[in-house]
Amino acid sequence: MFSEQAAATAQGLLAPPSAEPPTFPRVAVSGYSDCSQPFQLGERSFARQYAHIYAVRLAGMRPGLERRARSRWGNDVVLRRLSELQEGEKCCVVGTLFKSMQLQPSILQEISEEHNLVPQPPLPKYIQPSDELILEDELQRIKLEGAIDVQRLVTGTIVAVYGCEQDNGRFLVEDHCFADLPPPLPWSGPSSDRYVLLASGLGLGSVSGEALLSTQLLVDVVTGQLGAEGEQSCAAHITRVILAGNLLSQNTQSRDTINKAKYLTKKTQAASVEAVKMLDEILLQLCTSVPVDVMPGEFDPTNYTLPQQPLHRCMLPLASAYATLRLVTNPYQASLDGVRFLGTSGQNISDIFKYSSMDDYLEILEWTLLVGHISPTAPDTLGCYPFYKSDPFILTECPHVYFCGNAPHFQSKLLQGKEGQRVLLLTVPDFSATQTACLVNLHDLSCQPITFSSFGADSEDGDMELEH
Amino acid sequence: MADELYLENIDEFVTDHNRVVTYKWLSYTLGVHVNQAKQMLYDYVERKRKENSGAQLHVTYLVAGNLLQNGHFCHKVAVVREDKLEAMKSKLSTIASVHVYSIQKALLKDSSPLYNTDYDIVKTNLQHCSKFSAIRCAAAVPRTPPDAPQVPEPVQSPQRQRDPDAAINGHRVRAAKPPPQQHKGIMGMFAAKAAARPQDTPKEAKAEAKEAAGVSAANCKPPTKNTIMNNFFGKAAMNKLKANSVPEQPKEEKEVVKPSVAVAESESSPNTVAEKPGKKTESDRIQQKDKKSKTKRVDRSDDEEERDPENVKKKRKRIKQLLSDSSDEEADVPPSPTPEEERVPSPPPEPALKTELEPASTEVSAGGRKRKRKRVLKSRMFIDEEEGCMVTEKVYESESCTDSEDEFPKTKAPAPQEQAMLPTKREPKEERKNPKKGAAPASRANKQVSIMGFCQKK
């Protein structure tokens, strides 16, 4: 994207100093509106049980699923609740999936004394061939078998199954369907090239310093210090930077205070303190030049349960002095220049990855869009706030850009829906590992990864980059 | 030529100082646009190499462009050493930019010196880090202070902890935040004196004295006193301080007292002027000092801590000394003369302020009910007449600095009045003794009782 326009003046700075060099004004933000109010929690009370969230989820998605069922299996398809099932009758049931997995970590098993079990070490995937799917609705549950991919699906998905109940008490599935893509939003994108830079997993505070220069290069490109004139003028078209979580590294999470003796840790500071100071300086450099949205991630100092609340501005005294800094929730939804962005810091996708046979982050991302829910595994295996009025993770409108942060590689896909939806699916890679960020062009929903590298003790790493 | 100056500068940095000169570092150091810095570096390299082909000069370049990777184009930005420059350029299908990144004498093994140089120079120029950049953002303006939420009342105790900083800040943010500024100002005044004892800038003391006097004057009922204060300290400080609402004042007074207690050790003589209003009413509450002093001392400088054991006594003596100077009565013999003599104050403005301070102190003491914010869980036993039994209840009391005010609010009423009724020029000892008598049982429990308590003035 940048390269073609910038190529003309690429070598321009390999010359003696010329007249006053040009300064490019940053392209102004024409329209920004923050749509993440459903994810902002005010007063929080954890006194409720989690059953309510499933109830509202089912109630919220049932109408859409019944519509889909009718359009797929005919208008006269019989819609039944589980309590009304008759043996042998072909009907359609809408309910929540539950996958019973033997390997699923259970806190009750861990603390059970009669088993004398050592807690299970974390595995990359917890699926097993013996897993079973169970469909639940408001009152009953029934085991599923048949034309349904047990390995692929995860708990919490709302599904409509078509089949009949058998005499062994199980439901034989002939076909099933999900909520499919939500209705499209009208398109009112910009008429010229406007870019949004997405980066995640800056990983500050980690022991290794390799990614630090790359982070500095990223900041320099965005703020217009790096590059020849052509590149700088292209960089001036970057209207926003979104940092999608994991600004701090996982190393800052270790708590010596628990393991070590008190006298050894008395005067030590938490690793995250230094890392947050570094983050503040980096954000300050960015904020003086471009609007920045900062989403918290798994290792950031905010609450653990989804939706994660914004980082507090007192932690970032230098940067929060600027109005260009926006501390936002995870998940985050906003309308930038008429283009609707929706994304998370990746916890939802990586959780589904653990409990499903799907291996590709982009595939999982697309799947969450197709089932109409950002994070079906919450609250089962992913921490979630006990909602009871409505489930904010249900997708009601189809965003134009749907991203997830902290993916292992950069991947993108432009998805076209039947009702005219056009979504750019984007997995933003972990910057501390890949030194890659993403540039999205709002004009035509194209995107390009941007990689930074420096030279180290070993020779260049050009070809060792991302592979699909 | 004047333009050639930069060449000499770069030469000096690279060869003499043996620095790693990155374009960003040069841009900040010489105060030029980043692109100009890049061009300067290039120019220097070219000339140096032309003059002396064996020059000990290593250059790193920045190359950016499109790279075909895994079937899609990725924009690559890389810092490369000179020897790898051509290789990198050939890998890129389209080159977007090439320029000099840095010049240094030694061959760099890895890029950490580059990062460190840039980090250091940016750190020292954080406030205007986009000054020499090629992109200007119109939206990047600092938020106006009213946008920042006001510091609420409950935050006062942490505020007090931050007094040494607040003292300085209290000055600067005064215009921006009127309600908390008053706290900062007064607390800052007292706190800064303690902290600034080693530094003791007269300016600060004067400004603090201004604030203190402003406060006490603001507390004065009669407007004439305000004008006297105005004349003495200047209108500007007065107007700012008057902007505060009255309800703030009792709270402030309370805090005035508390920090002043801890600050009593301060030796700077001009400071005593400002401390006087607080001190006068303080004198009765000195016995409570140790408790509060400890909490206050946690975040004070070390030189205060070493005088912990003597603080209680010293403060008392000092105030006594002060007031005995100001009063016409005989001075009591202080138990420990030496520390006192160190700090014998003789502030010229003292007599002038006395008249202000007397009503100020009475005013302060009358409203001093709320001065102290320390809440202590205390057991209070009383006989319940109706039931005919003894009741012990644990209650959080607001303990203040004066002896008379460490009970329930109802007991405070007689005590301040007591003070108010005393003659204006009273002995410090007497002040101490009178409320001490009034609240002796409770106060004696946690105060160091002085032997002078037995001597009473008829």
CSV table of N, CA and C in Angstrom, one decimal, chain A residues 231-297:
chain,number,residue,atom,x,y,z
A,231,GLU,N,6.9,7.9,1.9
A,231,GLU,CA,6.4,7.0,3.0
A,231,GLU,C,5.8,7.9,4.1
A,232,GLN,N,6.4,9.0,4.4
A,232,GLN,CA,5.9,9.8,5.5
A,232,GLN,C,4.5,10.4,5.1
A,233,SER,N,4.4,10.7,3.8
A,233,SER,CA,3.1,11.3,3.4
A,233,SER,C,2.0,10.2,3.4
A,234,CYS,N,2.4,9.0,3.1
A,234,CYS,CA,1.5,7.9,3.3
A,234,CYS,C,1.1,7.6,4.7
A,235,ALA,N,2.1,7.7,5.6
A,235,ALA,CA,1.9,7.5,7.0
A,235,ALA,C,1.0,8.6,7.6
A,236,ALA,N,1.0,9.7,6.9
A,236,ALA,CA,0.1,10.8,7.4
A,236,ALA,C,-1.4,10.4,7.2
A,237,HIS,N,-1.6,9.4,6.3
A,237,HIS,CA,-3.0,8.9,6.1
A,237,HIS,C,-3.5,7.9,7.1
A,238,ILE,N,-2.6,7.6,8.0
A,238,ILE,CA,-3.0,6.7,9.1
A,238,ILE,C,-3.9,7.5,10.1
A,239,THR,N,-5.1,7.2,10.1
A,239,THR,CA,-6.0,8.0,11.0
A,239,THR,C,-6.1,7.5,12.4
A,240,ARG,N,-5.7,6.2,12.6
A,240,ARG,CA,-5.9,5.7,14.0
A,240,ARG,C,-5.0,4.5,14.2
A,241,VAL,N,-4.7,4.3,15.4
A,241,VAL,CA,-3.9,3.1,15.8
A,241,VAL,C,-4.7,2.4,16.9
A,242,ILE,N,-4.9,1.1,16.7
A,242,ILE,CA,-5.6,0.3,17.7
A,242,ILE,C,-4.6,-0.7,18.2
A,243,LEU,N,-4.5,-0.7,19.5
A,243,LEU,CA,-3.6,-1.6,20.2
A,243,LEU,C,-4.5,-2.7,20.8
A,244,ALA,N,-4.4,-3.9,20.2
A,244,ALA,CA,-5.4,-4.9,20.6
A,244,ALA,C,-4.9,-5.8,21.7
A,245,GLY,N,-4.5,-5.3,22.8
A,245,GLY,CA,-4.3,-6.1,24.0
A,245,GLY,C,-2.9,-6.6,24.2
A,246,ASN,N,-2.6,-7.2,25.3
A,246,ASN,CA,-1.3,-7.7,25.7
A,246,ASN,C,-0.2,-6.7,25.5
A,247,LEU,N,-0.5,-5.5,26.0
A,247,LEU,CA,0.6,-4.5,25.9
A,247,LEU,C,1.7,-4.9,26.8
A,248,LEU,N,1.4,-5.6,27.9
A,248,LEU,CA,2.4,-6.1,28.8
A,248,LEU,C,2.7,-7.5,28.5
A,249,SER,N,3.9,-7.9,28.8
A,249,SER,CA,4.3,-9.3,28.4
A,249,SER,C,3.8,-10.2,29.5
A,250,GLN,N,3.8,-11.5,29.2
A,250,GLN,CA,3.4,-12.5,30.2
A,250,GLN,C,4.4,-12.5,31.4
A,251,ASN,N,5.6,-12.1,31.1
A,251,ASN,CA,6.6,-12.1,32.2
A,251,ASN,C,6.2,-11.3,33.3
A,252,THR,N,5.5,-10.2,33.1
A,252,THR,CA,5.1,-9.3,34.2
A,252,THR,C,4.1,-9.9,35.1
A,253,GLN,N,3.6,-11.1,34.7
A,253,GLN,CA,2.5,-11.7,35.5
A,253,GLN,C,3.1,-12.5,36.7
A,254,SER,N,4.3,-12.8,36.7
A,254,SER,CA,4.8,-13.7,37.7
A,254,SER,C,4.8,-12.9,39.0
A,255,ARG,N,4.4,-13.6,40.0
A,255,ARG,CA,4.3,-12.9,41.3
A,255,ARG,C,5.2,-13.6,42.3
A,256,ASP,N,6.4,-13.1,42.4
A,256,ASP,CA,7.4,-13.6,43.3
A,256,ASP,C,6.9,-13.6,44.7
A,257,THR,N,6.0,-12.6,45.0
A,257,THR,CA,5.6,-12.4,46.4
A,257,THR,C,4.9,-13.6,46.9
A,258,ILE,N,4.3,-14.4,46.0
A,258,ILE,CA,3.6,-15.6,46.5
A,258,ILE,C,4.7,-16.7,46.8
A,259,ASN,N,5.6,-16.9,45.9
A,259,ASN,CA,6.5,-18.0,46.0
A,259,ASN,C,7.7,-17.7,46.9
A,260,LYS,N,8.2,-16.5,46.8
A,260,LYS,CA,9.5,-16.3,47.6
A,260,LYS,C,9.2,-15.8,49.0
A,261,ALA,N,10.2,-15.9,49.8
A,261,ALA,CA,10.1,-15.4,51.2
A,261,ALA,C,9.9,-13.9,51.2
A,262,LYS,N,9.2,-13.5,52.3
A,262,LYS,CA,8.9,-12.1,52.4
A,262,LYS,C,10.2,-11.2,52.4
A,263,TYR,N,11.2,-11.7,53.1
A,263,TYR,CA,12.3,-10.8,53.2
A,263,TYR,C,13.1,-10.6,51.9
A,264,LEU,N,12.9,-11.5,51.0
A,264,LEU,CA,13.5,-11.4,49.7
A,264,LEU,C,12.8,-10.5,48.8
A,265,THR,N,11.5,-10.4,49.0
A,265,THR,CA,10.7,-9.6,48.1
A,265,THR,C,10.2,-8.3,48.6
A,266,LYS,N,10.8,-7.9,49.8
A,266,LYS,CA,10.2,-6.7,50.4
A,266,LYS,C,10.3,-5.4,49.6
A,267,LYS,N,11.5,-5.2,49.1
A,267,LYS,CA,11.7,-4.0,48.4
A,267,LYS,C,11.5,-4.1,46.9
A,268,THR,N,11.1,-5.3,46.4
A,268,THR,CA,11.0,-5.4,45.0
A,268,THR,C,9.7,-4.8,44.5
A,269,GLN,N,9.8,-4.4,43.2
A,269,GLN,CA,8.7,-3.8,42.6
A,269,GLN,C,8.1,-4.8,41.6
A,270,ALA,N,6.8,-4.8,41.4
A,270,ALA,CA,6.2,-5.7,40.5
A,270,ALA,C,6.8,-5.3,39.1
A,271,ALA,N,7.0,-6.4,38.3
A,271,ALA,CA,7.5,-6.2,37.0
A,271,ALA,C,6.6,-5.3,36.1
A,272,SER,N,5.4,-5.3,36.4
A,272,SER,CA,4.4,-4.6,35.6
A,272,SER,C,4.6,-3.1,35.8
A,273,VAL,N,5.2,-2.6,36.9
A,273,VAL,CA,5.3,-1.2,37.1
A,273,VAL,C,6.2,-0.6,36.1
A,274,GLU,N,7.4,-1.2,35.9
A,274,GLU,CA,8.3,-0.7,34.9
A,274,GLU,C,7.7,-0.8,33.5
A,275,ALA,N,7.0,-1.9,33.3
A,275,ALA,CA,6.5,-2.1,31.9
A,275,ALA,C,5.4,-1.0,31.6
A,276,VAL,N,4.6,-0.7,32.6
A,276,VAL,CA,3.6,0.3,32.4
A,276,VAL,C,4.2,1.7,32.1
A,277,LYS,N,5.4,1.9,32.8
A,277,LYS,CA,6.0,3.2,32.5
A,277,LYS,C,6.5,3.3,31.1
A,278,MET,N,7.0,2.1,30.6
A,278,MET,CA,7.5,2.1,29.2
A,278,MET,C,6.3,2.3,28.3
A,279,LEU,N,5.2,1.6,28.6
A,279,LEU,CA,4.1,1.8,27.8
A,279,LEU,C,3.6,3.2,27.8
A,280,ASP,N,3.7,3.9,28.9
A,280,ASP,CA,3.2,5.3,28.9
A,280,ASP,C,4.1,6.1,28.0
A,281,GLU,N,5.4,5.9,28.0
A,281,GLU,CA,6.2,6.7,27.1
A,281,GLU,C,5.9,6.4,25.6
A,282,ILE,N,5.7,5.1,25.3
A,282,ILE,CA,5.4,4.8,23.9
A,282,ILE,C,4.1,5.4,23.5
A,283,LEU,N,3.1,5.3,24.4
A,283,LEU,CA,1.8,5.9,24.1
A,283,LEU,C,1.9,7.4,24.0
A,284,LEU,N,2.8,8.0,24.8
A,284,LEU,CA,2.9,9.4,24.6
A,284,LEU,C,3.4,9.8,23.3
A,285,GLN,N,4.4,9.1,22.8
A,285,GLN,CA,5.0,9.4,21.5
A,285,GLN,C,3.9,9.2,20.4
A,286,LEU,N,3.1,8.2,20.6
A,286,LEU,CA,2.0,8.0,19.6
A,286,LEU,C,0.9,9.0,19.7
A,287,CYS,N,0.6,9.3,20.9
A,287,CYS,CA,-0.6,10.2,21.1
A,287,CYS,C,-0.3,11.6,20.6
A,288,THR,N,1.0,12.0,20.6
A,288,THR,CA,1.2,13.4,20.1
A,288,THR,C,1.1,13.4,18.6
A,289,SER,N,0.8,12.3,18.0
A,289,SER,CA,0.8,12.3,16.5
A,289,SER,C,-0.5,11.7,15.9
A,290,VAL,N,-1.1,10.8,16.7
A,290,VAL,CA,-2.2,10.1,16.0
A,290,VAL,C,-3.2,9.6,17.1
A,291,PRO,N,-4.5,9.5,16.9
A,291,PRO,CA,-5.4,9.0,17.9
A,291,PRO,C,-5.1,7.5,18.1
A,292,VAL,N,-5.1,7.1,19.4
A,292,VAL,CA,-4.8,5.7,19.7
A,292,VAL,C,-5.9,5.2,20.6
A,293,ASP,N,-6.3,3.9,20.2
A,293,ASP,CA,-7.3,3.2,21.1
A,293,ASP,C,-6.5,2.1,21.7
A,294,VAL,N,-6.6,2.0,23.0
A,294,VAL,CA,-5.8,1.0,23.7
A,294,VAL,C,-6.8,0.0,24.3
A,295,MET,N,-6.7,-1.2,23.9
A,295,MET,CA,-7.6,-2.3,24.5
A,295,MET,C,-6.8,-3.1,25.4
A,296,PRO,N,-7.3,-3.5,26.5
A,296,PRO,CA,-6.6,-4.4,27.4
A,296,PRO,C,-6.6,-5.8,26.9
A,297,GLY,N,-5.6,-6.6,27.4
A,297,GLY,CA,-5.6,-8.0,27.0
A,297,GLY,C,-5.4,-8.9,28.2
